[in-house]
Short mmCIF file of C-alpha atoms in Angstrom, two decimals:
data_model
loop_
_atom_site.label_atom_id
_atom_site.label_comp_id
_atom_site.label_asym_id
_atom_site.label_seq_id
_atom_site.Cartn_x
_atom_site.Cartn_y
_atom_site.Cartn_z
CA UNK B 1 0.00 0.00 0.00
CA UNK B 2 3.09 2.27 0.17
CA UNK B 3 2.83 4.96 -3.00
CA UNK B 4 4.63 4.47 -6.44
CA UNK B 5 8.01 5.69 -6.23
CA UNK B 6 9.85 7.10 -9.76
CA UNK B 7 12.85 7.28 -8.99
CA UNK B 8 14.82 5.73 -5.42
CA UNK B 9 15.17 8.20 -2.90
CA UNK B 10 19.50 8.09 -3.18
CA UNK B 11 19.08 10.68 -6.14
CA UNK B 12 18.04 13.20 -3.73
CA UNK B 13 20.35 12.03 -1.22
CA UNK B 14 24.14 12.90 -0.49
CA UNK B 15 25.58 9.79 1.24
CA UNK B 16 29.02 9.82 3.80
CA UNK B 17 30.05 7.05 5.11
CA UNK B 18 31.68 8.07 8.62
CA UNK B 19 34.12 5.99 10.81
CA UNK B 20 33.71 7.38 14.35
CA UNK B 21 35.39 6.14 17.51
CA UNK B 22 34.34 7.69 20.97
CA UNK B 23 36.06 6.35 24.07
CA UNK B 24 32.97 6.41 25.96
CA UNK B 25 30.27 3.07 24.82
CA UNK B 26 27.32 5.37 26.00
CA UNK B 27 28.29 8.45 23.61
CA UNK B 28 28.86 6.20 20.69
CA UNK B 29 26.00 5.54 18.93
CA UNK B 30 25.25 7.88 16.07
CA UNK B 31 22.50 6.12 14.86
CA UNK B 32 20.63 5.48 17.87
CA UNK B 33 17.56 7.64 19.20
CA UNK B 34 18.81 9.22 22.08
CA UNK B 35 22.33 9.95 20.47
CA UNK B 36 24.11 13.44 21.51
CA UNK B 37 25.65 13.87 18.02
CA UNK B 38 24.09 16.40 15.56
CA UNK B 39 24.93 15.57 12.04
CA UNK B 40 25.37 18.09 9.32
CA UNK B 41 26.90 18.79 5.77
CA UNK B 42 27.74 22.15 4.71
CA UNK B 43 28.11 24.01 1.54
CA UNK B 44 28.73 27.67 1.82
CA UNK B 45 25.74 29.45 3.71
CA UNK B 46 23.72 26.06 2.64
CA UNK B 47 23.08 23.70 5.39
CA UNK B 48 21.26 20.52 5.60
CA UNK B 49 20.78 17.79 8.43
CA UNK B 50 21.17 13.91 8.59
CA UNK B 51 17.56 12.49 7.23
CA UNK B 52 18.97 9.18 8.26
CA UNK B 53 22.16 7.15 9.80
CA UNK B 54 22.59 3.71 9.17
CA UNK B 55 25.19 1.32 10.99
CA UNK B 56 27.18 -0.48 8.73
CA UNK B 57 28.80 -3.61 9.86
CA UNK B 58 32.63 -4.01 9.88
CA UNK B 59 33.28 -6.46 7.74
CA UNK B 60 36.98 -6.85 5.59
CA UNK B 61 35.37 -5.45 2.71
CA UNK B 62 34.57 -2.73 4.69
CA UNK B 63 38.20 -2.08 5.74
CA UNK B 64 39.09 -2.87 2.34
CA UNK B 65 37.14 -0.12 0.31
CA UNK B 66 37.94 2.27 3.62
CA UNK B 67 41.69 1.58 4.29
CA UNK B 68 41.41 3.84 7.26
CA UNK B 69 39.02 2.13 9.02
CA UNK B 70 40.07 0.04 12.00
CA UNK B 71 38.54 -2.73 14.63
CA UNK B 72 37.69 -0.19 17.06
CA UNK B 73 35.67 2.22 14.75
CA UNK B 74 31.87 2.50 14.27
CA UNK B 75 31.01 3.03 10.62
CA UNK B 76 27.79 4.71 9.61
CA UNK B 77 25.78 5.80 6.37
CA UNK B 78 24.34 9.14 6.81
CA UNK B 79 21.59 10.60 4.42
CA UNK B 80 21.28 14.02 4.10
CA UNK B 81 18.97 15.71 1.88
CA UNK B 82 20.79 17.06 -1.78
CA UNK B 83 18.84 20.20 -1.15
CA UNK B 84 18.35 22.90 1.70
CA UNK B 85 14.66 24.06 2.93
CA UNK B 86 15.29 27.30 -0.01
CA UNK B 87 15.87 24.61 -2.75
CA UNK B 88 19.28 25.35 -2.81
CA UNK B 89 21.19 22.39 -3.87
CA UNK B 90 24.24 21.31 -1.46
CA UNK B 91 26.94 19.95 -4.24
CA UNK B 92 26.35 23.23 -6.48
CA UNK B 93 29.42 24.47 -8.26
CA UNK B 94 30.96 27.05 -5.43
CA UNK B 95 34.72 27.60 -4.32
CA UNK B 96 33.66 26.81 -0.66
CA UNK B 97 34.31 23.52 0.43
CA UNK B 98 32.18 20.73 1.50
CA UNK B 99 32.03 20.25 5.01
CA UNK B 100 30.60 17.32 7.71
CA UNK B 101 30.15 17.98 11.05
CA UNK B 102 29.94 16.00 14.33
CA UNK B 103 29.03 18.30 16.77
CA UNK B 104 27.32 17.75 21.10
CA UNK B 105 28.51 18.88 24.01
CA UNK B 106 31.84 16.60 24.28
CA UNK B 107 33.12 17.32 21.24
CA UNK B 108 32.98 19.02 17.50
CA UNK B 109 34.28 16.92 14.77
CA UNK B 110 34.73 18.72 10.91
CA UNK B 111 36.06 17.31 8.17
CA UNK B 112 36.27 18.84 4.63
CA UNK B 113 36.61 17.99 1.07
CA UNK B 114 37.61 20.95 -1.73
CA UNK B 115 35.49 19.62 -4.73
CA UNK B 116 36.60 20.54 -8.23
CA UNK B 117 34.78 20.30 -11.77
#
């Protein structure tokens, strides 16, 4: 009874995978309900939040295809919308970099990618 879809939902996604290790087993969890981590992505003055986080399970394909993942991290899909509240699409051509952030009250994680043409 769910409606028709045209198209899967990934083409209006951006997808990061994240390897994440916190010391403390009850601040872990990114994916769970009550986690303390805000997720974002960040383009320039457009800025979007995680729709969805998914763990992944470490497997050696896993640390295969991510080389710097080890035993000890969590890995996690995140979903974020491709486009702001305005419309405004968040891999548009711009010279500011792409940025994912981590952020709660123990800590503020950032990493950035410069994406080119």
């Amino acid at each position: 009874d769910a409606p028709i879809k045209t198209k899967p939902d990934t083409e209006e996604q951006v997808l990061v995978y994240v390897a994440l290790y916190v010391t403390d087993a009850k601040h872990r969890d990114l994916a769970g309900h009550t986690s303390i981590w805000d997720l974002s992505l960040r383009r320039g003055d457009v800025l979007v939040k995680a729709l969805n986080v998914e763990p992944v399970r470490m497997s050696p394909s896993v640390m295969e295809v991510f080389p710097f993942v080890d035993r000890f991290d969590d890995v996690y899909l995140v979903r974020f919308p491709a486009q702001d509240r305005e419309g405004r699409p968040v891999l548009a051509a711009s010279p500011d970099p792409l940025v994912f952030s981590a952020t709660s009250a123990l800590a503020d994680a950032h990493v950035e990618w410069t994406l080119s043409d």
